[in-house]
mmCIF file of C-alpha atoms in Angstrom:
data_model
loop_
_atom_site.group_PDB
_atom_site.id
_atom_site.type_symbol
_atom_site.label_atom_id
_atom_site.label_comp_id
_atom_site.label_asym_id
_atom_site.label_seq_id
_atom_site.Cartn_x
_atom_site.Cartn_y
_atom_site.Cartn_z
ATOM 1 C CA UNK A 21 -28.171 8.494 -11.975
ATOM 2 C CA UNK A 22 -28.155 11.476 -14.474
ATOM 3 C CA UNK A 23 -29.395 13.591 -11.853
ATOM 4 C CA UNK A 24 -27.048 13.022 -9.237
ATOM 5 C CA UNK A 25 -23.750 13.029 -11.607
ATOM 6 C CA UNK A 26 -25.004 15.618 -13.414
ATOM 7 C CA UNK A 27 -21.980 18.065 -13.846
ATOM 8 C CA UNK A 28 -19.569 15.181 -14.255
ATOM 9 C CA UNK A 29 -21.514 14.131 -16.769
ATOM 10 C CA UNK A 30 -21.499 17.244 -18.515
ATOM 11 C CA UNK A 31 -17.950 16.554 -19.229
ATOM 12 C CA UNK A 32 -17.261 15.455 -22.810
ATOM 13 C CA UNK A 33 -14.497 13.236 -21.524
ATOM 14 C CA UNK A 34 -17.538 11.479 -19.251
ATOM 15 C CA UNK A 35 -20.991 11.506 -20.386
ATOM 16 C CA UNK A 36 -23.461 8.838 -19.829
ATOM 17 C CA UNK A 37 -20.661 5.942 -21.133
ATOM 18 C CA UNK A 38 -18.046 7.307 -19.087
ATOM 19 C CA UNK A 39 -19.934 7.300 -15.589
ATOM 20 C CA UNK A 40 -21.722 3.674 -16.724
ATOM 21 C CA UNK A 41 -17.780 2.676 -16.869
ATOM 22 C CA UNK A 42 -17.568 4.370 -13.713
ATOM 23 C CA UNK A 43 -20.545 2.546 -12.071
ATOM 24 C CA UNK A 44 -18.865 -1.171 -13.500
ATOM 25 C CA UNK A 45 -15.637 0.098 -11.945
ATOM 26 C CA UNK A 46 -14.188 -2.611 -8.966
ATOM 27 C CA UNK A 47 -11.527 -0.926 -7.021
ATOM 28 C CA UNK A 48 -9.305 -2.609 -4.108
ATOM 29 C CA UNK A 49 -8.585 0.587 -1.871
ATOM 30 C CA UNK A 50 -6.015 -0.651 1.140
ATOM 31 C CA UNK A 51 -5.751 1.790 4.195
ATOM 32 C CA UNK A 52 -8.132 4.090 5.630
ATOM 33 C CA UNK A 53 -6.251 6.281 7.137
ATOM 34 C CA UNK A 54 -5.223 9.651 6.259
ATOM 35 C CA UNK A 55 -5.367 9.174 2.312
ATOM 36 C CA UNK A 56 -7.807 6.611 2.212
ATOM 37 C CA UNK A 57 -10.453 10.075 4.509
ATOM 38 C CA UNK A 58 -9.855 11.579 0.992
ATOM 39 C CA UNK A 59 -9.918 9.047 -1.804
ATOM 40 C CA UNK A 60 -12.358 6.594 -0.740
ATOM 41 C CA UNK A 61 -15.248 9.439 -0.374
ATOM 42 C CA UNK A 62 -14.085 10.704 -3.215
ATOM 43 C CA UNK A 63 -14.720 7.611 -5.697
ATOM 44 C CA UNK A 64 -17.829 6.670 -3.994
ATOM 45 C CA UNK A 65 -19.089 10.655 -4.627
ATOM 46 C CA UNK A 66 -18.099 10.027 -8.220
ATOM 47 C CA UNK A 67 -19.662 7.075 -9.022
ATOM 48 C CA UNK A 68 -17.448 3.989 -8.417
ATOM 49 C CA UNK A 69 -19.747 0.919 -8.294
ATOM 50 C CA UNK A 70 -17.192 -1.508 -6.014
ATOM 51 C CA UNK A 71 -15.108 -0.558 -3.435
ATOM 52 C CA UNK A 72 -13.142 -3.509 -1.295
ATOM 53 C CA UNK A 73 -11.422 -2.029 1.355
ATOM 54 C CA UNK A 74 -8.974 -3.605 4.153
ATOM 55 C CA UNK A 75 -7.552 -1.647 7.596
ATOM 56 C CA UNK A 76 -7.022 -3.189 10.283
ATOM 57 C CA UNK A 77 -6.389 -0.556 12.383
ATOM 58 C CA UNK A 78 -8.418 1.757 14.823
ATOM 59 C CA UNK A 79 -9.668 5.374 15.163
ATOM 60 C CA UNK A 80 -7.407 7.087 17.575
ATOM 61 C CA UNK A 81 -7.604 10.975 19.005
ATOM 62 C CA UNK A 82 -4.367 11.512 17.559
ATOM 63 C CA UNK A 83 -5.358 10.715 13.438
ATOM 64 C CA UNK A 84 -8.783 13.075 13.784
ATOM 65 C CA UNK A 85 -6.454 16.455 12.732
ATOM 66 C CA UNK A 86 -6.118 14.559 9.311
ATOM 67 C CA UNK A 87 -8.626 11.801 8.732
ATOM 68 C CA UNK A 88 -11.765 13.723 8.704
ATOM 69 C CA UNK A 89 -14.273 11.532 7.774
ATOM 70 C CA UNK A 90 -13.784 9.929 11.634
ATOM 71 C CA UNK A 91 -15.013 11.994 14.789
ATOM 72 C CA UNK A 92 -14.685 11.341 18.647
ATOM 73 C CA UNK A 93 -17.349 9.103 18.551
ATOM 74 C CA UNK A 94 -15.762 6.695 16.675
ATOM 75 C CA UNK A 95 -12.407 6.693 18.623
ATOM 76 C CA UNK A 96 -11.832 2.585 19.654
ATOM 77 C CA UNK A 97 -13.525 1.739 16.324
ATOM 78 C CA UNK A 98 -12.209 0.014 13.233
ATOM 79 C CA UNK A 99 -11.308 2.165 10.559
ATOM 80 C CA UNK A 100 -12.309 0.242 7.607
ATOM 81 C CA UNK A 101 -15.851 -0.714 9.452
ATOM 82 C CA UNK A 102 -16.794 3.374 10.280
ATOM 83 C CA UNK A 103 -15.810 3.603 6.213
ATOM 84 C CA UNK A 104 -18.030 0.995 4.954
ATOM 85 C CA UNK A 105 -20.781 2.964 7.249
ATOM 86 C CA UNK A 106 -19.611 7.137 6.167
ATOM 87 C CA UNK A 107 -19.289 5.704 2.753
ATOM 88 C CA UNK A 108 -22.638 3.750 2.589
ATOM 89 C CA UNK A 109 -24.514 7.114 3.563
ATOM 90 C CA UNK A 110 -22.619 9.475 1.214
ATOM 91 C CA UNK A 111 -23.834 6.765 -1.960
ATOM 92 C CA UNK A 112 -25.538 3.571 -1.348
ATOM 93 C CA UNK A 113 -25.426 2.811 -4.665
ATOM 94 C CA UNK A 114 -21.773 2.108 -3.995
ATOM 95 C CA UNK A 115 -20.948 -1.715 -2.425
ATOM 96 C CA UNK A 116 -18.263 -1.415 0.009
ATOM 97 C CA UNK A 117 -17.051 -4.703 1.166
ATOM 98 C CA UNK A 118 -14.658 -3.803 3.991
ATOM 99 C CA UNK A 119 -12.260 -5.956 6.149
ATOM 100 C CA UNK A 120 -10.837 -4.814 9.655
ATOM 101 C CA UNK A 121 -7.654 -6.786 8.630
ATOM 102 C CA UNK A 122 -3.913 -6.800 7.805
ATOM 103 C CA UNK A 123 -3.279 -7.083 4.262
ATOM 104 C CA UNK A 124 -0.558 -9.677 4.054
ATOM 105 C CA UNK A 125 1.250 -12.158 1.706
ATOM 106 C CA UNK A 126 -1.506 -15.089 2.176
ATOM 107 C CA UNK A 127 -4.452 -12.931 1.474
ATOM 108 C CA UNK A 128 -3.325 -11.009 -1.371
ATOM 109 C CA UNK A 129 -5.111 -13.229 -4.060
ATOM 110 C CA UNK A 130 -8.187 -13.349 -2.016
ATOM 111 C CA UNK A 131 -8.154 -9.321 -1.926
ATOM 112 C CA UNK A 132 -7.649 -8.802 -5.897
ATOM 113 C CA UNK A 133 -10.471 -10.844 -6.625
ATOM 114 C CA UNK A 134 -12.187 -9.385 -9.571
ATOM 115 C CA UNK A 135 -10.497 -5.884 -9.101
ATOM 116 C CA UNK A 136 -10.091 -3.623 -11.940
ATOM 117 C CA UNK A 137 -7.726 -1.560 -10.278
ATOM 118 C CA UNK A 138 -5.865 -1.339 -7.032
ATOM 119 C CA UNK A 139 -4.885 1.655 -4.811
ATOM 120 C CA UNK A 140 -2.373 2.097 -2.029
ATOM 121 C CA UNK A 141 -3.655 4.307 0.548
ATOM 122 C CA UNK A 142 -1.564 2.476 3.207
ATOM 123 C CA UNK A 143 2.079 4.407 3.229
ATOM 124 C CA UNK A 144 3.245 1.197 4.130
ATOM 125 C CA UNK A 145 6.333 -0.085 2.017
ATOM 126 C CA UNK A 146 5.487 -3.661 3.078
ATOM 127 C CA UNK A 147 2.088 -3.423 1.661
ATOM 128 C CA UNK A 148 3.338 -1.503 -1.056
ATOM 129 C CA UNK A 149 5.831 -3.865 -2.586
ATOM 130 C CA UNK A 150 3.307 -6.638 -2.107
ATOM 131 C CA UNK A 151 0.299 -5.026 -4.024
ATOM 132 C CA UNK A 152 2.779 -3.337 -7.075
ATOM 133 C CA UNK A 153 3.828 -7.599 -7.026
ATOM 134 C CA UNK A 154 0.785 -8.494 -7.486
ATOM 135 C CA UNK A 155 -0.679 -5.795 -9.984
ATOM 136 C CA UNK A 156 2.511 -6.311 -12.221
ATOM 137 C CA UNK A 157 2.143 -10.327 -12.393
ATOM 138 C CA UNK A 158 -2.315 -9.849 -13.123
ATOM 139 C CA UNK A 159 -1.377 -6.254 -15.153
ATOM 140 C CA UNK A 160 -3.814 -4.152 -13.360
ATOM 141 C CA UNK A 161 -3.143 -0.794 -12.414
ATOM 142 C CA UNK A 162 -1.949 0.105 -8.965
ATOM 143 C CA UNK A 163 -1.766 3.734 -7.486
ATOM 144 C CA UNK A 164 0.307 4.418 -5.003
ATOM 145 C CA UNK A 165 0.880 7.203 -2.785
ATOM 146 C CA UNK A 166 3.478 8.375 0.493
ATOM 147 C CA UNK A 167 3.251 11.626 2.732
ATOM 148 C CA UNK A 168 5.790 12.800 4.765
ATOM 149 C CA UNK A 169 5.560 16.559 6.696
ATOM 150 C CA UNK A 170 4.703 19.153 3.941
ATOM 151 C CA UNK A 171 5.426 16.860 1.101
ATOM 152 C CA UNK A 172 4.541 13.735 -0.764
ATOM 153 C CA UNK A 173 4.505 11.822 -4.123
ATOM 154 C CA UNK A 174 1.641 9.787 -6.019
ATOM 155 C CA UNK A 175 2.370 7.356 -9.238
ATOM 156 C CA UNK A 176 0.414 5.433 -11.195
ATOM 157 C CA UNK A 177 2.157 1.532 -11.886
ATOM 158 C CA UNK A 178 1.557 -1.519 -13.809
ATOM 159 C CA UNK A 179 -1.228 -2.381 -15.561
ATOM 160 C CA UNK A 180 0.698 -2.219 -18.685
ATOM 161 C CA UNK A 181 3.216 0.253 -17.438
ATOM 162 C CA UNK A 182 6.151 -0.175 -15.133
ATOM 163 C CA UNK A 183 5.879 -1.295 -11.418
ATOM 164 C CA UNK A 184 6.975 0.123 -8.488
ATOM 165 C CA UNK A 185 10.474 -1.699 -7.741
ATOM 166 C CA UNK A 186 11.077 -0.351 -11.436
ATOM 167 C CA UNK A 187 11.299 3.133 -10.173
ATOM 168 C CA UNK A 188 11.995 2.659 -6.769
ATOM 169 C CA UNK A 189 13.750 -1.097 -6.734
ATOM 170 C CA UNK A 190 14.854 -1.463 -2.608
ATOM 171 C CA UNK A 191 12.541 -0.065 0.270
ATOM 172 C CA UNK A 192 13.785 3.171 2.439
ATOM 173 C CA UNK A 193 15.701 2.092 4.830
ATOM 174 C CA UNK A 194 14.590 5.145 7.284
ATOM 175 C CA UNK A 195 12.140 4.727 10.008
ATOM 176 C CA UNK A 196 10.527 8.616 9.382
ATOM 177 C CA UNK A 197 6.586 8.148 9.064
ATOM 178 C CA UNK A 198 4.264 10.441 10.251
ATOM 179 C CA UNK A 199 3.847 8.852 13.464
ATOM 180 C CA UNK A 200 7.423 9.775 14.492
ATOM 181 C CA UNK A 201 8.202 13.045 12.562
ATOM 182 C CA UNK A 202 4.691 14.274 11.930
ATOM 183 C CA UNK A 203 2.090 15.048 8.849
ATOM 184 C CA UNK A 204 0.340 18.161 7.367
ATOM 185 C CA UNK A 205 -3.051 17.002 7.172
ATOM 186 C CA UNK A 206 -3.899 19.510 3.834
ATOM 187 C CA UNK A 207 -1.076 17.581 2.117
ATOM 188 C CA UNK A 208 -2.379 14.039 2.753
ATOM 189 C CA UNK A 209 -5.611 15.432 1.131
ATOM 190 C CA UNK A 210 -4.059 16.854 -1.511
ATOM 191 C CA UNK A 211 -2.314 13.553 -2.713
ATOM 192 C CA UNK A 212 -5.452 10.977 -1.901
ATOM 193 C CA UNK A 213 -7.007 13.707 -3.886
ATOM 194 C CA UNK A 214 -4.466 12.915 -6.884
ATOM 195 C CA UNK A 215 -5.094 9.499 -6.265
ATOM 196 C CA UNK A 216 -8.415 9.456 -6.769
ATOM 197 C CA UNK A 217 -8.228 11.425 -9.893
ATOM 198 C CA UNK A 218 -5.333 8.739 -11.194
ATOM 199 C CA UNK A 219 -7.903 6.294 -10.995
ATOM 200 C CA UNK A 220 -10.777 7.865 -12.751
ATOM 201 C CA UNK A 221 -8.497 8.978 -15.386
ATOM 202 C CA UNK A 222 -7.654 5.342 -16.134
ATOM 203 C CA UNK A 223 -11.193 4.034 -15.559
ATOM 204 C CA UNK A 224 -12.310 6.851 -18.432
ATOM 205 C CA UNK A 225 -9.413 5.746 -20.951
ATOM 206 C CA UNK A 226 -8.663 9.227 -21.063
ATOM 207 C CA UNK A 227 -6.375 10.222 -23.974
ATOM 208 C CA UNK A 228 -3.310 11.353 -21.962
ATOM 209 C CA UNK A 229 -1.439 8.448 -19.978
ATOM 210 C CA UNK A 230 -1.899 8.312 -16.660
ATOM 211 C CA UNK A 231 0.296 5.070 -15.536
ATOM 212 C CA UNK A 232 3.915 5.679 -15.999
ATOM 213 C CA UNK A 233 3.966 9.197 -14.248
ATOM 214 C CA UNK A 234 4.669 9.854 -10.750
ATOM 215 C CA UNK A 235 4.216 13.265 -8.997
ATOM 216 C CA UNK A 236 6.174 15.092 -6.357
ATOM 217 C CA UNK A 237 4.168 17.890 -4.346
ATOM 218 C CA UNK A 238 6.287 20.112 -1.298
ATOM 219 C CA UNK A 239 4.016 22.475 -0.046
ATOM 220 C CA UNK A 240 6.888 24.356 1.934
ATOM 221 C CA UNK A 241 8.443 25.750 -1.306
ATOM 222 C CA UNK A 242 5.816 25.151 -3.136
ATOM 223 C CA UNK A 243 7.642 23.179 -6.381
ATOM 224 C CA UNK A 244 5.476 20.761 -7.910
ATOM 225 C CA UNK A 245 7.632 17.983 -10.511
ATOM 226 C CA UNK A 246 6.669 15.205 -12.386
ATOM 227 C CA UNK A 247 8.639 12.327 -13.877
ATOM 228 C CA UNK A 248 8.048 10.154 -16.606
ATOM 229 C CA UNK A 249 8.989 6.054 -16.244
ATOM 230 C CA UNK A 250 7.347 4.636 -18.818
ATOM 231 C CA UNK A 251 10.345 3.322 -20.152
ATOM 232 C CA UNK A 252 12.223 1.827 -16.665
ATOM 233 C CA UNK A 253 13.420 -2.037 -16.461
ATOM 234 C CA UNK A 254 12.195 -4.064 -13.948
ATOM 235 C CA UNK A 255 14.374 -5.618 -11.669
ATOM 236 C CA UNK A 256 15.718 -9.019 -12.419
ATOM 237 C CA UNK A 257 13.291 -11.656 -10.305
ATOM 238 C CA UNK A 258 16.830 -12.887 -8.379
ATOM 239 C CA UNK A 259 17.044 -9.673 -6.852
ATOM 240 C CA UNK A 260 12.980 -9.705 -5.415
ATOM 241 C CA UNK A 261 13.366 -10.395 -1.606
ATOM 242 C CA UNK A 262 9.882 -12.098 -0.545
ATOM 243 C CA UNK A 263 7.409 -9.863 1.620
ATOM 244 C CA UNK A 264 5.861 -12.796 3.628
ATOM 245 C CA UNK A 265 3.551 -13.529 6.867
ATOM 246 C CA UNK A 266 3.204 -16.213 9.501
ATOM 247 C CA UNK A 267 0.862 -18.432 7.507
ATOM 248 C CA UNK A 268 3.358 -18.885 4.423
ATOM 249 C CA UNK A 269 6.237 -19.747 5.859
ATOM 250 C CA UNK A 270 7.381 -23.895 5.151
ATOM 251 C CA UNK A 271 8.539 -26.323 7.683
ATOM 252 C CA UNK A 272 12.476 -25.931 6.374
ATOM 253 C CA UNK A 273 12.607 -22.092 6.459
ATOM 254 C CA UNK A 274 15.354 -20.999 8.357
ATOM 255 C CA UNK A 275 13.614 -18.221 10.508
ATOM 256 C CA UNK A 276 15.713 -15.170 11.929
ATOM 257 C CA UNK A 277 14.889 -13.081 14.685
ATOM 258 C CA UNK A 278 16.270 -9.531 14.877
ATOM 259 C CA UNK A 279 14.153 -8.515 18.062
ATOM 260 C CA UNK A 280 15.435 -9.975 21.563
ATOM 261 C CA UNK A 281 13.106 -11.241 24.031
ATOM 262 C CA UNK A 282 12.410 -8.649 26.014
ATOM 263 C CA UNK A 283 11.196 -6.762 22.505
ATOM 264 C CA UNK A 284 9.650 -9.751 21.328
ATOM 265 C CA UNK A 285 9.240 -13.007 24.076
ATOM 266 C CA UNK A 286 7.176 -14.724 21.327
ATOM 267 C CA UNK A 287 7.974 -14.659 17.487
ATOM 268 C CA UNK A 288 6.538 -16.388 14.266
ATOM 269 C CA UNK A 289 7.509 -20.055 15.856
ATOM 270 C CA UNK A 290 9.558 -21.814 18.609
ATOM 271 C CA UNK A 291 12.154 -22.150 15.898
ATOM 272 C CA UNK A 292 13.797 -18.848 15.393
ATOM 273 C CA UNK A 293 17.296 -18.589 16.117
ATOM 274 C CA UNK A 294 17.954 -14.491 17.239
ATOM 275 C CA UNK A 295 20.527 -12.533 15.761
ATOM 276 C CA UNK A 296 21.362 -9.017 16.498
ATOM 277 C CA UNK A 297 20.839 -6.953 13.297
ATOM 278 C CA UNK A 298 24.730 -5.745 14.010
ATOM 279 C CA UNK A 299 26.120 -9.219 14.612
ATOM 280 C CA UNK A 300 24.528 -10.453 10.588
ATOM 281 C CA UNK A 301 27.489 -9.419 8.677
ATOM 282 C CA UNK A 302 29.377 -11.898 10.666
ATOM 283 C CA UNK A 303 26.869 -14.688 11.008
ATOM 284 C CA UNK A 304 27.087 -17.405 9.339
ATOM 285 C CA UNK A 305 23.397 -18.645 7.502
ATOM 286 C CA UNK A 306 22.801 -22.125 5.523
ATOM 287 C CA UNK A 307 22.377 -21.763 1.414
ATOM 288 C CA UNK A 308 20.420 -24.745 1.087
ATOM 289 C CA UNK A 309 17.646 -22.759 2.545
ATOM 290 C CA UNK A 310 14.987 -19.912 2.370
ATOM 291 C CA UNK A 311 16.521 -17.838 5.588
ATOM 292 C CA UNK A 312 13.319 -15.178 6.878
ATOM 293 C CA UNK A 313 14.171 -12.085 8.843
ATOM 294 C CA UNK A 314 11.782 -11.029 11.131
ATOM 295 C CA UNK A 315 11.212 -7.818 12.999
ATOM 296 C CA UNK A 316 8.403 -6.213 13.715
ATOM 297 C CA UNK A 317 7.854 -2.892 10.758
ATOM 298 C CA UNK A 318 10.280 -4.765 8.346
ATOM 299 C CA UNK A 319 13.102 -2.221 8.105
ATOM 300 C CA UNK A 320 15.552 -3.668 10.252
ATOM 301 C CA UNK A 321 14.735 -7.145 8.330
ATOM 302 C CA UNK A 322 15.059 -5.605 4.741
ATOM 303 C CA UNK A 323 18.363 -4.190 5.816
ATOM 304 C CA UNK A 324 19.835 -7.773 6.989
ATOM 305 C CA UNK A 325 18.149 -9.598 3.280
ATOM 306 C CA UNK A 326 19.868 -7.200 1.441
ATOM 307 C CA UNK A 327 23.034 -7.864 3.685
ATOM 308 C CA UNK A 328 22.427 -11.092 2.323
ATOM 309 C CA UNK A 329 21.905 -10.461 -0.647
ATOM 310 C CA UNK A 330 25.189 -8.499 -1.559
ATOM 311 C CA UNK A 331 26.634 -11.322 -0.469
ATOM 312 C CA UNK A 332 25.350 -13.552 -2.827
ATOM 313 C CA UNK A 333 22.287 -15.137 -1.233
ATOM 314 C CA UNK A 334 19.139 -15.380 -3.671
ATOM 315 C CA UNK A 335 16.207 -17.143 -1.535
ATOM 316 C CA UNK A 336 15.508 -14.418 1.068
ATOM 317 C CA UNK A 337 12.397 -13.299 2.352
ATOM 318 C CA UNK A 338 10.930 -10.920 5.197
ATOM 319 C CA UNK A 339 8.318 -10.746 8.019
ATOM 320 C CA UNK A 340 6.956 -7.966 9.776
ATOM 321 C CA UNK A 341 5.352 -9.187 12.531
#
């Protein structure tokens, strides 16, 4: 071990302790996209005994210009399977368990098993919401990070500190992601880089505080900021719509549709009732019940709970399906 960690553990803030803390470490890294190419490699190269990681998505031609780890030969693969492999032969020291999955509501529990700290590689606000949940109610740290064109952000939440809905309490309502408006892959690198550093930072109990900071990076005019939360309120629980999935919806749910049939033929059930996202404001729903929007990325149903909402509704929840 001492020969291969060498000059980290050189490092008076390391040494032999700090990379045995390292090797203990159990991490829960979700996405393996374009931040997870640069953080997962990175804690495996430094040391990080346990790495679970869930994808369920596929190499594609179009990701190679930023996720770097994957070539042309992998194109039709599973993302989080070619990991566990590129991973494996950087350190195989390092146990990757890896599921070609969705991370959803039902199998949250099942993926913090034993995790000492969790990081968000998805840039997914549904997944996001539902792991800062999560880390907030077991007080682990979570470490989130979002890349957009020449500029992005990565915090460090919970465990002790505030979560994410106490700096950012309602999901973007905008439908910009990289897929539609485009990514600089250098950027992406540079904030799974962060990322990873975030989380070896807290691993190390290094003196300065890591959680309740959250940094802002545009490479166009180059400006770097930071911000400080440590101090922000979380949200009052009434105000918490519920980020949920097929398998935990109940029998008496009252199940909305915002996609027509020709965008969706089949939804969650046979017992959705559609309703054009326009057309909620004058709908009329039933209070005695948990009413779930459904669409399929979540935006359009976040927008109609929070319709809701203002209007005075309290058990809401979400599906994107």
């Amino acid at each position: 071990m001492e020969k291969r960690f060498k000059k980290q553990i050189m490092l008076s803030e390391v040494g032999i302790e700090g990379q045995e803390r390292l090797r203990k470490a159990r991490l829960l890294v979700v996405g393996c996209g374009g931040l997870g190419n640069t953080v997962l490699p990175l804690l495996s190269a430094a040391g990080i005994g346990f790495i679970r990681v869930y994808d369920h998505d596929i190499v594609e031609e179009s990701n190679l210009h930023r996720q770097y780890m994957y070539s042309k030969s992998d194109l039709g693969k599973h993302k989080a399977l070619v990991m566990q492999n590129i991973l494996y032969r950087q350190n195989p020291e390092c146990h990757i368990e890896a599921y070609a999955q969705k991370l959803s509501f039902s199998y949250i529990s099942d993926a913090m098993r034993e995790i000492d700290l969790v990081i968000d590689a998805a840039d997914n606000f549904m997944v996001t919401y539902l792991l800062s949940d999560k880390c907030y109610e077991m007080n682990i740290p979570f470490i989130s990070a979002s890349v957009l064109e020449f500029e992005g952000y990565v915090g460090a939440f919970c465990g002790g500190g505030p979560s994410y809905r106490s700096v950012f309490p309602k999901p973007s309502f905008s439908n910009n992601n990289c897929n539609n408006i485009g990514v600089m892959g250098p950027v992406v690198a540079i904030m799974g880089s962060i990322q990873a550093e975030m989380a070896i930072n807290i691993i190390l109990k290094l003196s300065k505080p890591t959680l309740g900071n959250l940094f802002h990076i545009d490479c166009i005019n180059w400006r770097v900021g930071q911000i400080c939360f440590d101090d922000a309120e979380e949200p009052e629980q009434k105000t918490i719509i519920s980020l949920l999935d097929r398998e935990s919806l109940k029998v008496d749910d009252y199940l909305v549709e915002l996609r027509d049939e020709i965008e969706a033929p089949i939804s969650v059930n046979s017992h959705v009732i559609r309703v054009k996202p326009e057309n909620i404001e004058n709908s009329n729903f039933p209070t005695d019940r948990r009413i779930i929007f459904i669409c399929k990325t979540g935006i359009r149903a976040i927008k109609a709970a929070y319709q809701l909402q203002f209007k005075g509704y309290t058990n809401l929840g979400i599906i994107a399906d």
